[in-house]
mmCIF file of C-alpha atoms and ligand atoms in Angstrom:
data_model
loop_
_atom_site.group_PDB
_atom_site.id
_atom_site.type_symbol
_atom_site.label_atom_id
_atom_site.label_comp_id
_atom_site.label_asym_id
_atom_site.label_seq_id
_atom_site.Cartn_x
_atom_site.Cartn_y
_atom_site.Cartn_z
ATOM 1 C CA ASP A 1 96.454 202.565 176.407
ATOM 2 C CA ARG A 2 93.730 202.027 173.838
ATOM 3 C CA LEU A 3 95.012 198.520 173.110
ATOM 4 C CA LYS A 4 95.502 197.784 176.744
ATOM 5 C CA ARG A 5 91.931 198.679 177.549
ATOM 6 C CA LYS A 6 90.686 196.527 174.694
ATOM 7 C CA SER A 7 92.610 193.472 175.761
ATOM 8 C CA VAL A 8 92.008 193.547 179.498
ATOM 9 C CA SER A 9 88.427 192.391 179.118
ATOM 10 C CA ILE A 10 89.369 189.267 177.157
ATOM 11 C CA SER A 11 92.551 188.167 178.887
ATOM 12 C CA VAL A 12 92.355 184.706 180.417
ATOM 13 C CA ASP A 13 93.722 184.552 183.937
ATOM 14 C CA SER A 14 95.701 181.323 183.941
ATOM 15 C CA THR A 15 94.951 180.741 187.601
ATOM 16 C CA VAL A 16 91.234 180.346 186.854
ATOM 17 C CA THR A 17 91.451 177.647 184.163
ATOM 18 C CA PRO A 18 90.152 174.313 185.497
ATOM 19 C CA ALA A 19 93.324 172.812 183.966
ATOM 20 C CA VAL A 20 95.184 173.838 187.156
ATOM 21 C CA ASN A 21 93.741 170.752 188.852
ATOM 22 C CA HIS A 22 95.162 168.347 186.263
ATOM 23 C CA LYS A 23 98.331 166.342 186.967
ATOM 24 C CA LEU A 24 99.955 167.787 183.825
ATOM 25 C CA TRP A 25 99.401 171.382 184.968
ATOM 26 C CA PRO A 26 102.853 172.061 186.489
ATOM 27 C CA GLU A 27 104.454 170.897 183.208
ATOM 28 C CA ILE A 28 101.970 172.841 181.041
ATOM 29 C CA GLU A 29 102.623 176.024 183.011
ATOM 30 C CA LYS A 30 106.415 175.603 182.960
ATOM 31 C CA VAL A 31 106.793 174.642 179.291
ATOM 32 C CA THR A 32 104.343 177.332 178.085
ATOM 33 C CA MET A 33 106.206 180.090 179.937
ATOM 34 C CA GLN A 34 109.609 178.771 178.791
ATOM 35 C CA GLN A 35 108.395 178.686 175.191
ATOM 36 C CA LEU A 36 107.047 182.231 175.455
ATOM 37 C CA HIS A 37 110.425 183.431 176.684
ATOM 38 C CA TYR A 38 112.282 181.453 174.003
ATOM 39 C CA ALA A 39 110.017 182.742 171.223
ATOM 40 C CA ARG A 40 110.662 186.343 172.249
ATOM 41 C CA LEU A 41 114.457 186.031 172.040
ATOM 42 C CA GLY A 42 115.691 187.400 168.721
ATOM 43 C CA VAL A 43 117.366 185.398 165.979
ATOM 44 C CA GLY A 44 120.536 187.529 165.798
ATOM 45 C CA GLY A 45 123.769 187.394 167.740
ATOM 46 C CA ALA A 46 125.187 184.207 169.173
ATOM 47 C CA GLY A 47 121.992 182.159 168.700
ATOM 48 C CA GLY A 48 123.398 180.629 165.497
ATOM 49 C CA TRP A 49 120.120 180.948 163.575
ATOM 50 C CA GLN A 50 120.460 180.590 159.792
ATOM 51 C CA LEU A 51 117.840 182.077 157.497
ATOM 52 C CA PHE A 52 116.599 179.326 155.169
ATOM 53 C CA ALA A 53 113.340 180.614 153.721
ATOM 54 C CA GLU A 54 111.943 184.049 153.007
ATOM 55 C CA ASP A 55 108.708 185.092 151.344
ATOM 56 C CA GLY A 56 107.254 188.608 151.736
ATOM 57 C CA ASP A 57 107.210 189.299 155.483
ATOM 58 C CA MET A 58 107.872 185.673 156.379
ATOM 59 C CA ARG A 59 111.347 184.663 157.590
ATOM 60 C CA MET A 60 112.330 181.152 158.634
ATOM 61 C CA TYR A 61 115.464 180.275 160.566
ATOM 62 C CA ARG A 62 116.929 176.980 161.689
ATOM 63 C CA ARG A 63 119.848 175.630 163.639
ATOM 64 C CA GLU A 64 121.339 172.340 162.576
ATOM 65 C CA GLU A 65 121.213 169.991 165.587
ATOM 66 C CA GLU A 66 121.282 166.266 166.134
ATOM 67 C CA ALA A 67 120.336 164.117 169.150
ATOM 68 C CA ASP A 68 121.473 160.457 169.224
ATOM 69 C CA GLY A 69 122.148 160.645 165.479
ATOM 70 C CA LEU A 70 118.673 162.037 164.668
ATOM 71 C CA VAL A 71 118.110 165.436 163.065
ATOM 72 C CA VAL A 72 116.216 167.666 165.529
ATOM 73 C CA ASP A 73 116.933 171.084 163.921
ATOM 74 C CA PRO A 74 115.117 173.809 165.938
ATOM 75 C CA LEU A 75 113.085 176.171 163.780
ATOM 76 C CA LYS A 76 112.035 179.739 164.418
ATOM 77 C CA ALA A 77 109.827 181.728 162.063
ATOM 78 C CA CYS A 78 108.490 185.292 162.070
ATOM 79 C CA HIS A 79 105.623 186.584 160.020
ATOM 80 C CA VAL A 80 103.460 189.704 159.839
ATOM 81 C CA VAL A 81 99.883 189.232 158.702
ATOM 82 C CA LYS A 82 97.350 191.952 158.015
ATOM 83 C CA GLY A 83 93.650 191.778 158.852
ATOM 84 C CA VAL A 84 93.668 189.297 161.729
ATOM 85 C CA THR A 85 94.200 189.512 165.499
ATOM 86 C CA ALA A 86 96.500 187.525 167.757
ATOM 87 C CA ARG A 87 93.517 185.925 169.435
ATOM 88 C CA GLU A 88 91.985 184.836 166.125
ATOM 89 C CA VAL A 89 95.250 183.326 164.842
ATOM 90 C CA CYS A 90 95.900 181.438 168.098
ATOM 91 C CA GLN A 91 92.303 180.234 168.303
ATOM 92 C CA ILE A 92 92.551 178.789 164.786
ATOM 93 C CA PHE A 93 95.908 177.127 165.542
ATOM 94 C CA PHE A 94 94.486 175.584 168.751
ATOM 95 C CA SER A 95 90.947 174.569 167.776
ATOM 96 C CA PRO A 96 90.441 171.034 166.458
ATOM 97 C CA GLU A 97 87.637 172.061 164.083
ATOM 98 C CA TYR A 98 90.003 174.087 161.882
ATOM 99 C CA ARG A 99 92.994 171.723 161.891
ATOM 100 C CA SER A 100 92.280 169.769 158.716
ATOM 101 C CA GLY A 101 91.743 173.072 156.895
ATOM 102 C CA TRP A 102 95.393 174.113 157.222
ATOM 103 C CA GLU A 103 97.515 171.177 158.478
ATOM 104 C CA THR A 104 98.796 169.733 155.207
ATOM 105 C CA THR A 105 100.760 166.810 156.701
ATOM 106 C CA LEU A 106 97.773 165.518 158.708
ATOM 107 C CA GLU A 107 96.165 162.159 158.052
ATOM 108 C CA ASP A 108 94.013 161.800 161.179
ATOM 109 C CA MET A 109 93.350 163.618 164.463
ATOM 110 C CA THR A 110 91.725 162.385 167.681
ATOM 111 C CA ILE A 111 91.130 164.334 170.881
ATOM 112 C CA ALA A 112 92.701 161.953 173.383
ATOM 113 C CA GLU A 113 91.631 164.028 176.400
ATOM 114 C CA THR A 114 89.781 167.278 177.077
ATOM 115 C CA ILE A 115 91.520 168.804 180.088
ATOM 116 C CA SER A 116 89.589 172.093 179.846
ATOM 117 C CA ASN A 117 88.391 174.400 177.068
ATOM 118 C CA ASP A 118 91.903 175.909 176.799
ATOM 119 C CA THR A 119 93.848 172.625 177.150
ATOM 120 C CA LEU A 120 93.457 169.484 175.015
ATOM 121 C CA VAL A 121 95.486 166.342 174.353
ATOM 122 C CA PHE A 122 95.703 165.377 170.675
ATOM 123 C CA LEU A 123 96.718 162.187 168.917
ATOM 124 C CA GLN A 124 97.618 162.874 165.294
ATOM 125 C CA THR A 125 98.816 160.617 162.529
ATOM 126 C CA HIS A 126 100.721 162.265 159.728
ATOM 127 C CA LYS A 127 101.221 161.417 156.074
ATOM 128 C CA ARG A 128 103.854 158.812 155.403
ATOM 129 C CA ILE A 129 106.988 159.728 153.498
ATOM 130 C CA TRP A 130 108.148 156.712 151.569
ATOM 131 C CA PRO A 131 110.258 154.730 152.442
ATOM 132 C CA ALA A 132 110.244 155.932 156.095
ATOM 133 C CA SER A 133 107.648 154.654 158.595
ATOM 134 C CA GLN A 134 104.525 156.693 159.175
ATOM 135 C CA ARG A 135 104.700 159.062 162.166
ATOM 136 C CA ASP A 136 102.217 159.900 164.901
ATOM 137 C CA ALA A 137 102.317 162.522 167.661
ATOM 138 C CA LEU A 138 100.592 162.666 171.067
ATOM 139 C CA PHE A 139 100.750 166.104 172.645
ATOM 140 C CA TRP A 140 98.963 168.473 174.988
ATOM 141 C CA SER A 141 97.981 171.839 173.527
ATOM 142 C CA HIS A 142 97.323 174.914 175.641
ATOM 143 C CA ILE A 143 96.103 178.395 174.646
ATOM 144 C CA ARG A 144 96.233 181.541 176.779
ATOM 145 C CA SER A 145 96.719 185.279 176.708
ATOM 146 C CA VAL A 146 99.483 186.929 178.716
ATOM 147 C CA PRO A 147 100.199 190.603 179.392
ATOM 148 C CA ASP A 148 103.221 191.958 177.488
ATOM 149 C CA ASP A 149 105.663 192.575 180.367
ATOM 150 C CA GLN A 150 108.192 194.107 177.935
ATOM 151 C CA ASP A 151 105.677 196.786 176.926
ATOM 152 C CA PRO A 152 102.803 197.179 179.402
ATOM 153 C CA ASP A 153 101.046 199.601 177.020
ATOM 154 C CA ALA A 154 100.916 197.045 174.236
ATOM 155 C CA SER A 155 98.110 194.556 173.710
ATOM 156 C CA ASP A 156 98.258 191.146 175.336
ATOM 157 C CA LEU A 157 100.223 188.360 173.714
ATOM 158 C CA TRP A 158 98.467 185.146 172.799
ATOM 159 C CA ILE A 159 100.297 181.831 172.848
ATOM 160 C CA VAL A 160 99.512 178.264 171.913
ATOM 161 C CA CYS A 161 102.024 175.719 173.173
ATOM 162 C CA ASN A 162 102.088 172.061 172.039
ATOM 163 C CA HIS A 163 104.272 169.543 173.848
ATOM 164 C CA SER A 164 104.552 165.765 173.608
ATOM 165 C CA THR A 165 103.069 163.723 176.407
ATOM 166 C CA GLU A 166 102.104 160.162 177.312
ATOM 167 C CA HIS A 167 98.717 158.534 177.674
ATOM 168 C CA PRO A 168 98.067 154.937 178.820
ATOM 169 C CA GLN A 169 95.468 154.480 176.073
ATOM 170 C CA TYR A 170 97.853 155.560 173.322
ATOM 171 C CA PRO A 171 101.259 153.934 173.855
ATOM 172 C CA PRO A 172 104.011 154.890 171.393
ATOM 173 C CA ASN A 173 105.153 152.819 168.436
ATOM 174 C CA SER A 174 101.980 150.744 168.128
ATOM 175 C CA ASN A 175 99.732 150.703 165.026
ATOM 176 C CA LYS A 176 102.726 150.821 162.628
ATOM 177 C CA CYS A 177 103.573 154.433 163.510
ATOM 178 C CA VAL A 178 106.833 155.748 164.908
ATOM 179 C CA ARG A 179 106.079 158.442 167.485
ATOM 180 C CA VAL A 180 107.645 161.875 167.004
ATOM 181 C CA TYR A 181 108.367 164.132 169.983
ATOM 182 C CA LEU A 182 107.649 167.812 169.595
ATOM 183 C CA THR A 183 107.698 171.144 171.346
ATOM 184 C CA VAL A 184 105.966 173.837 169.325
ATOM 185 C CA CYS A 185 104.668 177.297 170.090
ATOM 186 C CA ILE A 186 102.985 180.110 168.234
ATOM 187 C CA VAL A 187 103.100 183.552 169.850
ATOM 188 C CA CYS A 188 101.058 186.424 168.423
ATOM 189 C CA GLN A 189 100.457 190.101 169.129
ATOM 190 C CA THR A 190 97.967 192.537 167.601
ATOM 191 C CA PHE A 191 98.924 196.045 166.467
ATOM 192 C CA VAL A 192 96.399 198.722 165.465
ATOM 193 C CA ASP A 193 97.558 201.421 163.068
ATOM 194 C CA PRO A 194 96.601 204.235 162.894
ATOM 195 C CA PRO A 195 95.379 204.589 166.496
ATOM 196 C CA LYS A 196 91.596 204.782 166.392
ATOM 197 C CA ASP A 197 88.441 204.802 168.404
ATOM 198 C CA PRO A 198 88.100 201.095 169.277
ATOM 199 C CA ASN A 199 84.599 201.019 167.780
ATOM 200 C CA LYS A 200 85.889 202.240 164.399
ATOM 201 C CA ILE A 201 88.731 199.761 163.919
ATOM 202 C CA SER A 202 88.456 197.826 160.665
ATOM 203 C CA ARG A 203 90.449 194.801 159.519
ATOM 204 C CA ASP A 204 92.558 197.142 157.324
ATOM 205 C CA ASP A 205 93.912 198.754 160.518
ATOM 206 C CA ILE A 206 95.130 195.592 162.229
ATOM 207 C CA THR A 207 98.315 193.608 161.920
ATOM 208 C CA CYS A 208 99.303 190.443 163.704
ATOM 209 C CA LYS A 209 102.951 189.684 164.467
ATOM 210 C CA ILE A 210 103.540 185.946 164.619
ATOM 211 C CA THR A 211 106.487 183.971 165.971
ATOM 212 C CA TYR A 212 106.424 180.194 165.480
ATOM 213 C CA CYS A 213 109.005 177.886 167.094
ATOM 214 C CA SER A 214 109.305 174.160 166.642
ATOM 215 C CA VAL A 215 111.548 171.271 167.603
ATOM 216 C CA VAL A 216 110.527 167.839 166.314
ATOM 217 C CA ASN A 217 112.457 164.689 167.158
ATOM 218 C CA PRO A 218 111.615 162.161 164.398
ATOM 219 C CA GLY A 219 111.587 159.358 166.993
ATOM 220 C CA GLY A 220 113.351 156.820 164.815
ATOM 221 C CA TRP A 221 115.966 156.830 162.146
ATOM 222 C CA ALA A 222 115.379 158.723 158.921
ATOM 223 C CA PRO A 223 118.106 159.885 156.538
ATOM 224 C CA ALA A 224 119.307 163.362 157.552
ATOM 225 C CA SER A 225 119.284 164.659 153.979
ATOM 226 C CA VAL A 226 115.668 163.552 153.432
ATOM 227 C CA LEU A 227 114.577 165.007 156.780
ATOM 228 C CA ARG A 228 116.194 168.377 156.090
ATOM 229 C CA ALA A 229 114.606 168.434 152.633
ATOM 230 C CA VAL A 230 111.194 167.723 154.231
ATOM 231 C CA TYR A 231 111.705 170.555 156.754
ATOM 232 C CA LYS A 232 112.723 172.979 154.045
ATOM 233 C CA ARG A 233 109.670 172.217 151.960
ATOM 234 C CA GLU A 234 107.011 171.636 154.637
ATOM 235 C CA TYR A 235 107.555 174.483 157.143
ATOM 236 C CA PRO A 236 107.201 177.389 154.664
ATOM 237 C CA LYS A 237 104.244 175.578 153.093
ATOM 238 C CA PHE A 238 102.628 175.226 156.536
ATOM 239 C CA LEU A 239 103.073 178.863 157.595
ATOM 240 C CA LYS A 240 101.885 180.308 154.282
ATOM 241 C CA ARG A 241 98.885 178.016 154.150
ATOM 242 C CA PHE A 242 98.046 178.528 157.841
ATOM 243 C CA THR A 243 98.165 182.345 157.649
ATOM 244 C CA SER A 244 96.131 182.564 154.448
ATOM 245 C CA PHE A 245 93.621 180.167 156.030
ATOM 246 C CA CYS A 246 93.338 182.562 159.028
ATOM 247 C CA ILE A 247 92.748 185.578 156.761
ATOM 248 C CA GLU A 248 90.100 183.675 154.802
ATOM 249 C CA GLN A 249 88.328 182.414 157.953
ATOM 250 C CA CYS A 250 88.210 185.842 159.606
ATOM 251 C CA LYS A 251 87.579 188.258 156.741
ATOM 252 C CA ASP A 252 83.762 188.396 156.992
ATOM 253 C CA LYS A 253 83.531 187.968 160.762
ATOM 254 C CA PRO A 254 83.497 190.614 163.505
ATOM 255 C CA ILE A 255 87.013 191.326 164.831
ATOM 256 C CA LEU A 256 87.828 189.270 167.939
ATOM 257 C CA PHE A 257 90.371 191.128 170.081
HETATM 258 O O1 18C B 301 102.824 173.015 164.410
HETATM 259 C C1 18C B 301 102.211 172.524 163.489
HETATM 260 N N1 18C B 301 101.124 171.774 163.679
HETATM 261 C C2 18C B 301 100.531 171.490 164.946
HETATM 262 C C3 18C B 301 99.143 170.948 164.781
HETATM 263 O O2 18C B 301 99.116 169.833 163.966
HETATM 264 C C4 18C B 301 101.359 170.555 165.803
HETATM 265 C C5 18C B 301 101.909 169.410 165.051
HETATM 266 C C6 18C B 301 103.130 169.134 164.735
HETATM 267 C C7 18C B 301 103.472 167.912 163.975
HETATM 268 C C8 18C B 301 104.911 167.779 163.742
HETATM 269 C C9 18C B 301 105.292 166.871 162.601
HETATM 270 C C10 18C B 301 104.836 165.480 162.672
HETATM 271 C C11 18C B 301 105.475 164.582 161.679
HETATM 272 C C12 18C B 301 105.195 164.943 160.282
HETATM 273 C C13 18C B 301 105.635 163.953 159.307
HETATM 274 C C14 18C B 301 105.972 164.584 158.029
HETATM 275 C C15 18C B 301 104.916 164.444 157.023
HETATM 276 C C16 18C B 301 105.220 165.195 155.756
HETATM 277 C C17 18C B 301 104.266 164.772 154.719
HETATM 278 C C18 18C B 301 104.517 165.419 153.404
HETATM 279 C C19 18C B 301 103.636 164.891 152.317
HETATM 280 O O3 18C B 301 102.298 171.300 166.493
HETATM 281 C C20 18C B 301 102.687 172.721 162.053
HETATM 282 C C21 18C B 301 103.622 171.634 161.717
HETATM 283 C C22 18C B 301 104.292 171.765 160.396
HETATM 284 C C23 18C B 301 105.052 170.500 160.137
HETATM 285 C C24 18C B 301 106.119 170.658 159.124
HETATM 286 C C25 18C B 301 106.861 169.390 158.856
HETATM 287 C C26 18C B 301 107.748 168.948 159.963
HETATM 288 C C27 18C B 301 108.584 167.790 159.576
HETATM 289 C C28 18C B 301 109.059 167.040 160.766
HETATM 290 C C29 18C B 301 109.656 165.746 160.366
HETATM 291 C C30 18C B 301 109.507 164.712 161.437
HETATM 292 C C31 18C B 301 109.764 163.300 161.035
HETATM 293 C C32 18C B 301 109.361 162.885 159.668
HETATM 294 C C33 18C B 301 109.832 161.525 159.352
HETATM 295 C C34 18C B 301 109.902 161.268 157.889
HETATM 296 C C35 18C B 301 111.290 161.047 157.463
HETATM 297 C C36 18C B 301 111.579 161.125 156.032
#
């Protein structure tokens, strides 16, 4: 109840974002909700998830999948991070000003369109892996909070969903880059332990549970063995670097629930 009261004041009602008037809105709404559902499904049972990396509380799973001969292995990762809230982690993942501080594969980032303050379209170019062509990605990115319908007493969930899109100004496969196609989400929830007067909560009392899901289609041929080696190296590196970046950014700031 304590957490619920805290989060009600900051939850963003999706129906009030000006993004609802944009032509992409039906897709943004649908994909974000699908990704939230998908992220919350476990990794056990018949899902076929294989654990491929583990470090402290971080677990990374993948499923080997191909589409038209290209490796598109879906990835799902879980992590538990102390000292930060769901809102802070999602805000850092979404906001362009932090991106170069944690995104290790990034070469360049442009905001292709500002749909609203919770919805942006990004064009990113990524570092080239020799001898493959350089890759770029054009995707909308949307942040929101949603009530936890599986536990109405728990704090709100925060999600950022990134999904490839098109833009007349940025056609694919120009400027030497092969375009990748991605669907990515990060879903976070804050837990406060031990239960406390909201005014006395310190960063030592908070934990953020993170689920990160990603599917990236490389867009053009790249050797499967090289791709899988890149995945195996780059995803754990990303999540470790991203979460320590969040802790570092937040540690001396007031807690943002
Ligand atoms: O989700 C993440 N970041 C978000 C904000 O940037 C956003 C972006 C996703 C980009 C997806 C990957 C784009 C291609 C990357 C090329 C690889 C460069 C490696 C350089 C190493 C020096 O959602 C965090 C994303 C974490 C990315 C991990 C790596 C994913 C690898 C995907 C491979 C795709 C094709 C690479 C082709 C090269 C073939 C040898």
